[in-house]
Amino acid sequence: MFKIKTYNKISVNGLNRFGRDHYEVASDINEPDAYILRSHKLHDESLPASVRAVARAGAGVNNVPVADYTKKGVVVFNTPGANANAVKELVLAGMLLASRGIIPGMNYVQTLTDMTDADEMSKLLEKQKSNFAGSELMGKTLGVVGLGAIGSLVAETALALGMNVVGYDPALSVEAAWRLPSQVSRADNLQSLLSRSDFISLHVPAIEATKHLINDESLKSVKEGAVLLNFARDAIVEPEAIVRSLEAKRLRQYVCDFPEPCLLSRDDVYAMPHIGASTLEAEDNCAVMAAEQLKGYLEHGNIRNAVNFPEVSMERTGELGSRLTFCNENVSGVLGHVLSVLADHDINVIDMVNKSRGEIAYNIIDLEQPPTEAVVQAVSSVEHVVSVRVV
């Protein structure tokens, strides 16, 4: 029986993936095997030794102490792409709000509550509507910074609307490149993209390399009158620099999902309350993906969409309970020592896979017979081995 501790409100559709015959799922479990959570911050919480994996139902993992968990052999999963469509649609809404006088126009209409004659109101609005005129998206240039699951969808949608799209992503993966529409032109650097774009949409993760990516210096390159959209992470932009650019009339509008005090009470800022992934569909998708990834790891040792471990998967070639998995510091000789331990105990290896990522390596080994506790202890004692499981 595996124990899953939940934080936040997790979609029932996701939790139902954990069959009650093999899983206990609750928010108050002691010695859980895994966590599933959304935005709950784990940095200040002690980690029980029983925890083997953490699944974040969402893309960002800045609420999880990933580096610390990696040293303890805890796999951290996220759910890339599960909420991509929800965020894409909100980015589109942000562009439309910034290009047309929709919000000012609606606010103006609400000031007319003293009027009682519909014909009189219609005539007044006909005179006033020019104050809320805007421009169309067709023919404008959208710059997409970060071309992963969400960025590529935003690019694809913008192309369908007749926009020109420029993309910039120094860490573009082969998989993401295949997903990207061929009509997206590539910018050589961020400054080039900023100088060419009428709209700029940010879709990079919040890591040290992207902290305050948009700052006073980078904003010097922005095309005058551009609109900046941030539905990625608050740390990517320096909010005070945004305000300075708006006041200098360099940026025309800032649309974001991350309100901060200095951004409030400004007509040139549309700040939403972090609702990018707040749709029923996105919450379901994230929870289902997170649950399936935890099941694959806990039941079979397979790893998919981990942010700190390599992608590893192997079909079972032996009986249940005869699969050994272990992670180790990524130094030479560890796997050889483990195989020697198995040979010393007369245990035959049927199949195996070994992958590494950064400073960590992960191994799945199918054995001819289940390993004894003495074998597991011997493997655990091998230098540089971090954790061992029998699944």
PDB file of N, CA and C in Angstrom, residues 40-125:
ATOM      1  N   HIS A  40       1.584  24.920  -2.736  1.00  0.00           N
ATOM      2  CA  HIS A  40       2.073  24.874  -1.354  1.00  0.00           C
ATOM      3  C   HIS A  40       3.604  24.903  -1.319  1.00  0.00           C
ATOM      4  N   LYS A  41       4.157  25.743  -0.446  1.00  0.00           N
ATOM      5  CA  LYS A  41       5.609  25.896  -0.347  1.00  0.00           C
ATOM      6  C   LYS A  41       6.186  24.865   0.628  1.00  0.00           C
ATOM      7  N   LEU A  42       7.174  24.117   0.150  1.00  0.00           N
ATOM      8  CA  LEU A  42       7.791  23.066   0.949  1.00  0.00           C
ATOM      9  C   LEU A  42       9.144  23.467   1.537  1.00  0.00           C
ATOM     10  N   HIS A  43       9.622  24.646   1.234  1.00  0.00           N
ATOM     11  CA  HIS A  43      10.986  25.026   1.621  1.00  0.00           C
ATOM     12  C   HIS A  43      11.227  24.989   3.126  1.00  0.00           C
ATOM     13  N   ASP A  44      10.231  25.355   3.894  1.00  0.00           N
ATOM     14  CA  ASP A  44      10.433  25.447   5.343  1.00  0.00           C
ATOM     15  C   ASP A  44       9.915  24.216   6.089  1.00  0.00           C
ATOM     16  N   GLU A  45       9.590  23.166   5.360  1.00  0.00           N
ATOM     17  CA  GLU A  45       9.054  21.970   5.995  1.00  0.00           C
ATOM     18  C   GLU A  45      10.081  20.849   5.997  1.00  0.00           C
ATOM     19  N   SER A  46      10.123  20.100   7.098  1.00  0.00           N
ATOM     20  CA  SER A  46      11.024  18.952   7.160  1.00  0.00           C
ATOM     21  C   SER A  46      10.470  17.846   6.264  1.00  0.00           C
ATOM     22  N   LEU A  47      11.361  17.096   5.667  1.00  0.00           N
ATOM     23  CA  LEU A  47      10.968  16.041   4.735  1.00  0.00           C
ATOM     24  C   LEU A  47      11.084  14.682   5.419  1.00  0.00           C
ATOM     25  N   PRO A  48       9.984  13.957   5.564  1.00  0.00           N
ATOM     26  CA  PRO A  48      10.071  12.616   6.154  1.00  0.00           C
ATOM     27  C   PRO A  48      10.960  11.710   5.310  1.00  0.00           C
ATOM     28  N   ALA A  49      11.688  10.823   5.964  1.00  0.00           N
ATOM     29  CA  ALA A  49      12.581   9.911   5.250  1.00  0.00           C
ATOM     30  C   ALA A  49      11.830   8.962   4.333  1.00  0.00           C
ATOM     31  N   SER A  50      10.529   8.823   4.561  1.00  0.00           N
ATOM     32  CA  SER A  50       9.724   7.901   3.750  1.00  0.00           C
ATOM     33  C   SER A  50       9.426   8.435   2.352  1.00  0.00           C
ATOM     34  N   VAL A  51       9.525   9.748   2.159  1.00  0.00           N
ATOM     35  CA  VAL A  51       9.125  10.358   0.886  1.00  0.00           C
ATOM     36  C   VAL A  51      10.133  10.022  -0.210  1.00  0.00           C
ATOM     37  N   ARG A  52       9.621   9.488  -1.307  1.00  0.00           N
ATOM     38  CA  ARG A  52      10.444   9.105  -2.458  1.00  0.00           C
ATOM     39  C   ARG A  52      10.251  10.020  -3.652  1.00  0.00           C
ATOM     40  N   ALA A  53       9.098  10.706  -3.700  1.00  0.00           N
ATOM     41  CA  ALA A  53       8.806  11.517  -4.884  1.00  0.00           C
ATOM     42  C   ALA A  53       7.839  12.631  -4.525  1.00  0.00           C
ATOM     43  N   VAL A  54       7.914  13.714  -5.290  1.00  0.00           N
ATOM     44  CA  VAL A  54       7.006  14.849  -5.157  1.00  0.00           C
ATOM     45  C   VAL A  54       6.500  15.199  -6.548  1.00  0.00           C
ATOM     46  N   ALA A  55       5.200  15.338  -6.693  1.00  0.00           N
ATOM     47  CA  ALA A  55       4.626  15.719  -7.986  1.00  0.00           C
ATOM     48  C   ALA A  55       3.934  17.059  -7.852  1.00  0.00           C
ATOM     49  N   ARG A  56       4.399  18.005  -8.627  1.00  0.00           N
ATOM     50  CA  ARG A  56       3.797  19.347  -8.659  1.00  0.00           C
ATOM     51  C   ARG A  56       2.801  19.386  -9.813  1.00  0.00           C
ATOM     52  N   ALA A  57       1.522  19.612  -9.503  1.00  0.00           N
ATOM     53  CA  ALA A  57       0.486  19.695 -10.526  1.00  0.00           C
ATOM     54  C   ALA A  57       0.534  21.075 -11.170  1.00  0.00           C
ATOM     55  N   GLY A  58       1.514  21.277 -12.012  1.00  0.00           N
ATOM     56  CA  GLY A  58       1.769  22.542 -12.685  1.00  0.00           C
ATOM     57  C   GLY A  58       3.175  22.526 -13.234  1.00  0.00           C
ATOM     58  N   ALA A  59       3.560  23.575 -13.921  1.00  0.00           N
ATOM     59  CA  ALA A  59       4.873  23.582 -14.569  1.00  0.00           C
ATOM     60  C   ALA A  59       5.991  24.063 -13.653  1.00  0.00           C
ATOM     61  N   GLY A  60       5.752  25.131 -12.896  1.00  0.00           N
ATOM     62  CA  GLY A  60       6.809  25.694 -12.060  1.00  0.00           C
ATOM     63  C   GLY A  60       7.035  24.892 -10.798  1.00  0.00           C
ATOM     64  N   VAL A  61       8.275  24.817 -10.359  1.00  0.00           N
ATOM     65  CA  VAL A  61       8.600  24.075  -9.130  1.00  0.00           C
ATOM     66  C   VAL A  61       9.381  24.955  -8.155  1.00  0.00           C
ATOM     67  N   ASN A  62       9.181  26.263  -8.235  1.00  0.00           N
ATOM     68  CA  ASN A  62       9.900  27.160  -7.335  1.00  0.00           C
ATOM     69  C   ASN A  62       9.385  27.058  -5.896  1.00  0.00           C
ATOM     70  N   ASN A  63       8.291  26.345  -5.667  1.00  0.00           N
ATOM     71  CA  ASN A  63       7.800  26.110  -4.307  1.00  0.00           C
ATOM     72  C   ASN A  63       8.347  24.817  -3.707  1.00  0.00           C
ATOM     73  N   VAL A  64       9.252  24.161  -4.453  1.00  0.00           N
ATOM     74  CA  VAL A  64       9.858  22.913  -3.991  1.00  0.00           C
ATOM     75  C   VAL A  64      11.375  23.090  -3.917  1.00  0.00           C
ATOM     76  N   PRO A  65      12.021  22.709  -2.804  1.00  0.00           N
ATOM     77  CA  PRO A  65      13.487  22.819  -2.704  1.00  0.00           C
ATOM     78  C   PRO A  65      14.158  21.698  -3.508  1.00  0.00           C
ATOM     79  N   VAL A  66      14.191  21.867  -4.813  1.00  0.00           N
ATOM     80  CA  VAL A  66      14.603  20.796  -5.716  1.00  0.00           C
ATOM     81  C   VAL A  66      16.027  20.327  -5.439  1.00  0.00           C
ATOM     82  N   ALA A  67      16.954  21.244  -5.262  1.00  0.00           N
ATOM     83  CA  ALA A  67      18.353  20.860  -5.056  1.00  0.00           C
ATOM     84  C   ALA A  67      18.515  20.017  -3.798  1.00  0.00           C
ATOM     85  N   ASP A  68      17.838  20.398  -2.739  1.00  0.00           N
ATOM     86  CA  ASP A  68      17.920  19.653  -1.482  1.00  0.00           C
ATOM     87  C   ASP A  68      17.313  18.257  -1.650  1.00  0.00           C
ATOM     88  N   TYR A  69      16.180  18.194  -2.319  1.00  0.00           N
ATOM     89  CA  TYR A  69      15.516  16.902  -2.518  1.00  0.00           C
ATOM     90  C   TYR A  69      16.352  15.976  -3.402  1.00  0.00           C
ATOM     91  N   THR A  70      17.031  16.552  -4.373  1.00  0.00           N
ATOM     92  CA  THR A  70      17.869  15.741  -5.260  1.00  0.00           C
ATOM     93  C   THR A  70      18.965  15.043  -4.468  1.00  0.00           C
ATOM     94  N   LYS A  71      19.585  15.764  -3.546  1.00  0.00           N
ATOM     95  CA  LYS A  71      20.643  15.175  -2.724  1.00  0.00           C
ATOM     96  C   LYS A  71      20.122  14.018  -1.873  1.00  0.00           C
ATOM     97  N   LYS A  72      18.819  14.037  -1.582  1.00  0.00           N
ATOM     98  CA  LYS A  72      18.214  12.981  -0.772  1.00  0.00           C
ATOM     99  C   LYS A  72      17.616  11.864  -1.629  1.00  0.00           C
ATOM    100  N   GLY A  73      17.772  11.988  -2.953  1.00  0.00           N
ATOM    101  CA  GLY A  73      17.259  10.955  -3.840  1.00  0.00           C
ATOM    102  C   GLY A  73      15.770  11.032  -4.102  1.00  0.00           C
ATOM    103  N   VAL A  74      15.174  12.202  -3.845  1.00  0.00           N
ATOM    104  CA  VAL A  74      13.736  12.379  -4.052  1.00  0.00           C
ATOM    105  C   VAL A  74      13.493  12.947  -5.451  1.00  0.00           C
ATOM    106  N   VAL A  75      12.685  12.250  -6.224  1.00  0.00           N
ATOM    107  CA  VAL A  75      12.367  12.683  -7.580  1.00  0.00           C
ATOM    108  C   VAL A  75      11.291  13.759  -7.522  1.00  0.00           C
ATOM    109  N   VAL A  76      11.486  14.856  -8.252  1.00  0.00           N
ATOM    110  CA  VAL A  76      10.511  15.941  -8.308  1.00  0.00           C
ATOM    111  C   VAL A  76       9.934  16.007  -9.720  1.00  0.00           C
ATOM    112  N   PHE A  77       8.632  15.766  -9.825  1.00  0.00           N
ATOM    113  CA  PHE A  77       7.944  15.804 -11.108  1.00  0.00           C
ATOM    114  C   PHE A  77       7.199  17.125 -11.268  1.00  0.00           C
ATOM    115  N   ASN A  78       7.047  17.564 -12.516  1.00  0.00           N
ATOM    116  CA  ASN A  78       6.089  18.622 -12.821  1.00  0.00           C
ATOM    117  C   ASN A  78       5.209  18.151 -13.972  1.00  0.00           C
ATOM    118  N   THR A  79       4.339  19.011 -14.459  1.00  0.00           N
ATOM    119  CA  THR A  79       3.398  18.589 -15.506  1.00  0.00           C
ATOM    120  C   THR A  79       3.459  19.550 -16.692  1.00  0.00           C
ATOM    121  N   PRO A  80       4.559  19.552 -17.420  1.00  0.00           N
ATOM    122  CA  PRO A  80       4.705  20.492 -18.541  1.00  0.00           C
ATOM    123  C   PRO A  80       3.656  20.263 -19.616  1.00  0.00           C
ATOM    124  N   GLY A  81       3.039  21.349 -20.045  1.00  0.00           N
ATOM    125  CA  GLY A  81       2.060  21.271 -21.120  1.00  0.00           C
ATOM    126  C   GLY A  81       0.647  20.991 -20.675  1.00  0.00           C
ATOM    127  N   ALA A  82       0.446  20.531 -19.442  1.00  0.00           N
ATOM    128  CA  ALA A  82      -0.908  20.176 -19.001  1.00  0.00           C
ATOM    129  C   ALA A  82      -1.814  21.397 -18.900  1.00  0.00           C
ATOM    130  N   ASN A  83      -1.245  22.560 -18.566  1.00  0.00           N
ATOM    131  CA  ASN A  83      -2.049  23.774 -18.479  1.00  0.00           C
ATOM    132  C   ASN A  83      -1.747  24.744 -19.619  1.00  0.00           C
ATOM    133  N   ALA A  84      -1.068  24.257 -20.652  1.00  0.00           N
ATOM    134  CA  ALA A  84      -0.596  25.133 -21.725  1.00  0.00           C
ATOM    135  C   ALA A  84      -1.738  25.834 -22.442  1.00  0.00           C
ATOM    136  N   ASN A  85      -2.804  25.107 -22.732  1.00  0.00           N
ATOM    137  CA  ASN A  85      -3.905  25.722 -23.475  1.00  0.00           C
ATOM    138  C   ASN A  85      -4.592  26.812 -22.662  1.00  0.00           C
ATOM    139  N   ALA A  86      -4.741  26.573 -21.356  1.00  0.00           N
ATOM    140  CA  ALA A  86      -5.369  27.580 -20.491  1.00  0.00           C
ATOM    141  C   ALA A  86      -4.560  28.878 -20.491  1.00  0.00           C
ATOM    142  N   VAL A  87      -3.248  28.762 -20.354  1.00  0.00           N
ATOM    143  CA  VAL A  87      -2.395  29.952 -20.345  1.00  0.00           C
ATOM    144  C   VAL A  87      -2.408  30.621 -21.717  1.00  0.00           C
ATOM    145  N   LYS A  88      -2.345  29.821 -22.768  1.00  0.00           N
ATOM    146  CA  LYS A  88      -2.378  30.373 -24.132  1.00  0.00           C
ATOM    147  C   LYS A  88      -3.618  31.226 -24.347  1.00  0.00           C
ATOM    148  N   GLU A  89      -4.767  30.742 -23.903  1.00  0.00           N
ATOM    149  CA  GLU A  89      -6.004  31.492 -24.100  1.00  0.00           C
ATOM    150  C   GLU A  89      -5.991  32.804 -23.324  1.00  0.00           C
ATOM    151  N   LEU A  90      -5.385  32.804 -22.124  1.00  0.00           N
ATOM    152  CA  LEU A  90      -5.328  34.036 -21.345  1.00  0.00           C
ATOM    153  C   LEU A  90      -4.351  35.038 -21.967  1.00  0.00           C
ATOM    154  N   VAL A  91      -3.262  34.538 -22.557  1.00  0.00           N
ATOM    155  CA  VAL A  91      -2.345  35.423 -23.277  1.00  0.00           C
ATOM    156  C   VAL A  91      -3.080  36.095 -24.430  1.00  0.00           C
ATOM    157  N   LEU A  92      -3.869  35.315 -25.158  1.00  0.00           N
ATOM    158  CA  LEU A  92      -4.659  35.879 -26.257  1.00  0.00           C
ATOM    159  C   LEU A  92      -5.618  36.943 -25.737  1.00  0.00           C
ATOM    160  N   ALA A  93      -6.284  36.652 -24.608  1.00  0.00           N
ATOM    161  CA  ALA A  93      -7.177  37.643 -24.012  1.00  0.00           C
ATOM    162  C   ALA A  93      -6.414  38.905 -23.639  1.00  0.00           C
ATOM    163  N   GLY A  94      -5.205  38.738 -23.104  1.00  0.00           N
ATOM    164  CA  GLY A  94      -4.390  39.891 -22.731  1.00  0.00           C
ATOM    165  C   GLY A  94      -4.031  40.757 -23.932  1.00  0.00           C
ATOM    166  N   MET A  95      -3.686  40.111 -25.042  1.00  0.00           N
ATOM    167  CA  MET A  95      -3.362  40.879 -26.252  1.00  0.00           C
ATOM    168  C   MET A  95      -4.575  41.648 -26.748  1.00  0.00           C
ATOM    169  N   LEU A  96      -5.738  41.014 -26.717  1.00  0.00           N
ATOM    170  CA  LEU A  96      -6.960  41.678 -27.176  1.00  0.00           C
ATOM    171  C   LEU A  96      -7.324  42.838 -26.253  1.00  0.00           C
ATOM    172  N   LEU A  97      -7.192  42.643 -24.953  1.00  0.00           N
ATOM    173  CA  LEU A  97      -7.496  43.711 -24.008  1.00  0.00           C
ATOM    174  C   LEU A  97      -6.568  44.903 -24.209  1.00  0.00           C
ATOM    175  N   ALA A  98      -5.301  44.616 -24.511  1.00  0.00           N
ATOM    176  CA  ALA A  98      -4.324  45.698 -24.669  1.00  0.00           C
ATOM    177  C   ALA A  98      -4.435  46.401 -26.013  1.00  0.00           C
ATOM    178  N   SER A  99      -5.009  45.739 -27.005  1.00  0.00           N
ATOM    179  CA  SER A  99      -5.059  46.335 -28.339  1.00  0.00           C
ATOM    180  C   SER A  99      -6.352  47.102 -28.601  1.00  0.00           C
ATOM    181  N   ARG A 100      -7.392  46.787 -27.845  1.00  0.00           N
ATOM    182  CA  ARG A 100      -8.678  47.468 -28.016  1.00  0.00           C
ATOM    183  C   ARG A 100      -9.062  48.171 -26.714  1.00  0.00           C
ATOM    184  N   GLY A 101      -9.926  49.163 -26.811  1.00  0.00           N
ATOM    185  CA  GLY A 101     -10.346  49.887 -25.610  1.00  0.00           C
ATOM    186  C   GLY A 101     -11.468  49.174 -24.880  1.00  0.00           C
ATOM    187  N   ILE A 102     -11.293  47.889 -24.631  1.00  0.00           N
ATOM    188  CA  ILE A 102     -12.370  47.067 -24.068  1.00  0.00           C
ATOM    189  C   ILE A 102     -12.652  47.431 -22.609  1.00  0.00           C
ATOM    190  N   ILE A 103     -11.625  47.401 -21.785  1.00  0.00           N
ATOM    191  CA  ILE A 103     -11.834  47.682 -20.356  1.00  0.00           C
ATOM    192  C   ILE A 103     -12.228  49.138 -20.121  1.00  0.00           C
ATOM    193  N   PRO A 104     -11.516  50.127 -20.702  1.00  0.00           N
ATOM    194  CA  PRO A 104     -11.968  51.514 -20.508  1.00  0.00           C
ATOM    195  C   PRO A 104     -13.384  51.736 -21.024  1.00  0.00           C
ATOM    196  N   GLY A 105     -13.734  51.092 -22.157  1.00  0.00           N
ATOM    197  CA  GLY A 105     -15.070  51.251 -22.704  1.00  0.00           C
ATOM    198  C   GLY A 105     -16.135  50.685 -21.785  1.00  0.00           C
ATOM    199  N   MET A 106     -15.891  49.509 -21.242  1.00  0.00           N
ATOM    200  CA  MET A 106     -16.861  48.910 -20.326  1.00  0.00           C
ATOM    201  C   MET A 106     -16.975  49.726 -19.043  1.00  0.00           C
ATOM    202  N   ASN A 107     -15.834  50.221 -18.553  1.00  0.00           N
ATOM    203  CA  ASN A 107     -15.879  51.062 -17.350  1.00  0.00           C
ATOM    204  C   ASN A 107     -16.675  52.338 -17.602  1.00  0.00           C
ATOM    205  N   TYR A 108     -16.521  52.915 -18.797  1.00  0.00           N
ATOM    206  CA  TYR A 108     -17.269  54.131 -19.143  1.00  0.00           C
ATOM    207  C   TYR A 108     -18.780  53.843 -19.149  1.00  0.00           C
ATOM    208  N   VAL A 109     -19.159  52.720 -19.754  1.00  0.00           N
ATOM    209  CA  VAL A 109     -20.579  52.372 -19.822  1.00  0.00           C
ATOM    210  C   VAL A 109     -21.188  52.307 -18.418  1.00  0.00           C
ATOM    211  N   GLN A 110     -20.431  51.813 -17.456  1.00  0.00           N
ATOM    212  CA  GLN A 110     -20.953  51.682 -16.093  1.00  0.00           C
ATOM    213  C   GLN A 110     -21.125  53.019 -15.378  1.00  0.00           C
ATOM    214  N   THR A 111     -20.624  54.117 -15.980  1.00  0.00           N
ATOM    215  CA  THR A 111     -20.817  55.448 -15.386  1.00  0.00           C
ATOM    216  C   THR A 111     -22.142  56.075 -15.824  1.00  0.00           C
ATOM    217  N   LEU A 112     -22.851  55.402 -16.700  1.00  0.00           N
ATOM    218  CA  LEU A 112     -24.074  55.976 -17.288  1.00  0.00           C
ATOM    219  C   LEU A 112     -25.335  55.484 -16.588  1.00  0.00           C
ATOM    220  N   THR A 113     -25.209  55.085 -15.340  1.00  0.00           N
ATOM    221  CA  THR A 113     -26.348  54.488 -14.630  1.00  0.00           C
ATOM    222  C   THR A 113     -27.494  55.477 -14.394  1.00  0.00           C
ATOM    223  N   ASP A 114     -27.222  56.779 -14.515  1.00  0.00           N
ATOM    224  CA  ASP A 114     -28.292  57.762 -14.311  1.00  0.00           C
ATOM    225  C   ASP A 114     -29.169  57.913 -15.536  1.00  0.00           C
ATOM    226  N   MET A 115     -28.727  57.414 -16.679  1.00  0.00           N
ATOM    227  CA  MET A 115     -29.511  57.548 -17.911  1.00  0.00           C
ATOM    228  C   MET A 115     -30.643  56.535 -17.919  1.00  0.00           C
ATOM    229  N   THR A 116     -31.813  56.963 -18.392  1.00  0.00           N
ATOM    230  CA  THR A 116     -32.986  56.077 -18.442  1.00  0.00           C
ATOM    231  C   THR A 116     -33.517  55.886 -19.849  1.00  0.00           C
ATOM    232  N   ASP A 117     -33.065  56.710 -20.785  1.00  0.00           N
ATOM    233  CA  ASP A 117     -33.556  56.638 -22.164  1.00  0.00           C
ATOM    234  C   ASP A 117     -32.547  55.866 -23.027  1.00  0.00           C
ATOM    235  N   ALA A 118     -32.955  54.717 -23.548  1.00  0.00           N
ATOM    236  CA  ALA A 118     -32.057  53.876 -24.338  1.00  0.00           C
ATOM    237  C   ALA A 118     -31.599  54.565 -25.606  1.00  0.00           C
ATOM    238  N   ASP A 119     -32.491  55.330 -26.261  1.00  0.00           N
ATOM    239  CA  ASP A 119     -32.109  56.019 -27.501  1.00  0.00           C
ATOM    240  C   ASP A 119     -31.070  57.096 -27.206  1.00  0.00           C
ATOM    241  N   GLU A 120     -31.268  57.799 -26.114  1.00  0.00           N
ATOM    242  CA  GLU A 120     -30.309  58.843 -25.721  1.00  0.00           C
ATOM    243  C   GLU A 120     -28.942  58.216 -25.426  1.00  0.00           C
ATOM    244  N   MET A 121     -28.957  57.053 -24.731  1.00  0.00           N
ATOM    245  CA  MET A 121     -27.699  56.363 -24.424  1.00  0.00           C
ATOM    246  C   MET A 121     -27.003  55.919 -25.703  1.00  0.00           C
ATOM    247  N   SER A 122     -27.765  55.391 -26.639  1.00  0.00           N
ATOM    248  CA  SER A 122     -27.185  54.934 -27.904  1.00  0.00           C
ATOM    249  C   SER A 122     -26.521  56.076 -28.662  1.00  0.00           C
ATOM    250  N   LYS A 123     -27.175  57.235 -28.694  1.00  0.00           N
ATOM    251  CA  LYS A 123     -26.601  58.398 -29.383  1.00  0.00           C
ATOM    252  C   LYS A 123     -25.314  58.859 -28.692  1.00  0.00           C
ATOM    253  N   LEU A 124     -25.319  58.840 -27.356  1.00  0.00           N
ATOM    254  CA  LEU A 124     -24.122  59.254 -26.611  1.00  0.00           C
ATOM    255  C   LEU A 124     -22.962  58.306 -26.887  1.00  0.00           C
ATOM    256  N   LEU A 125     -23.253  57.010 -26.857  1.00  0.00           N
ATOM    257  CA  LEU A 125     -22.189  56.034 -27.080  1.00  0.00           C
ATOM    258  C   LEU A 125     -21.633  56.130 -28.497  1.00  0.00           C
TER     259      LEU A 125
END
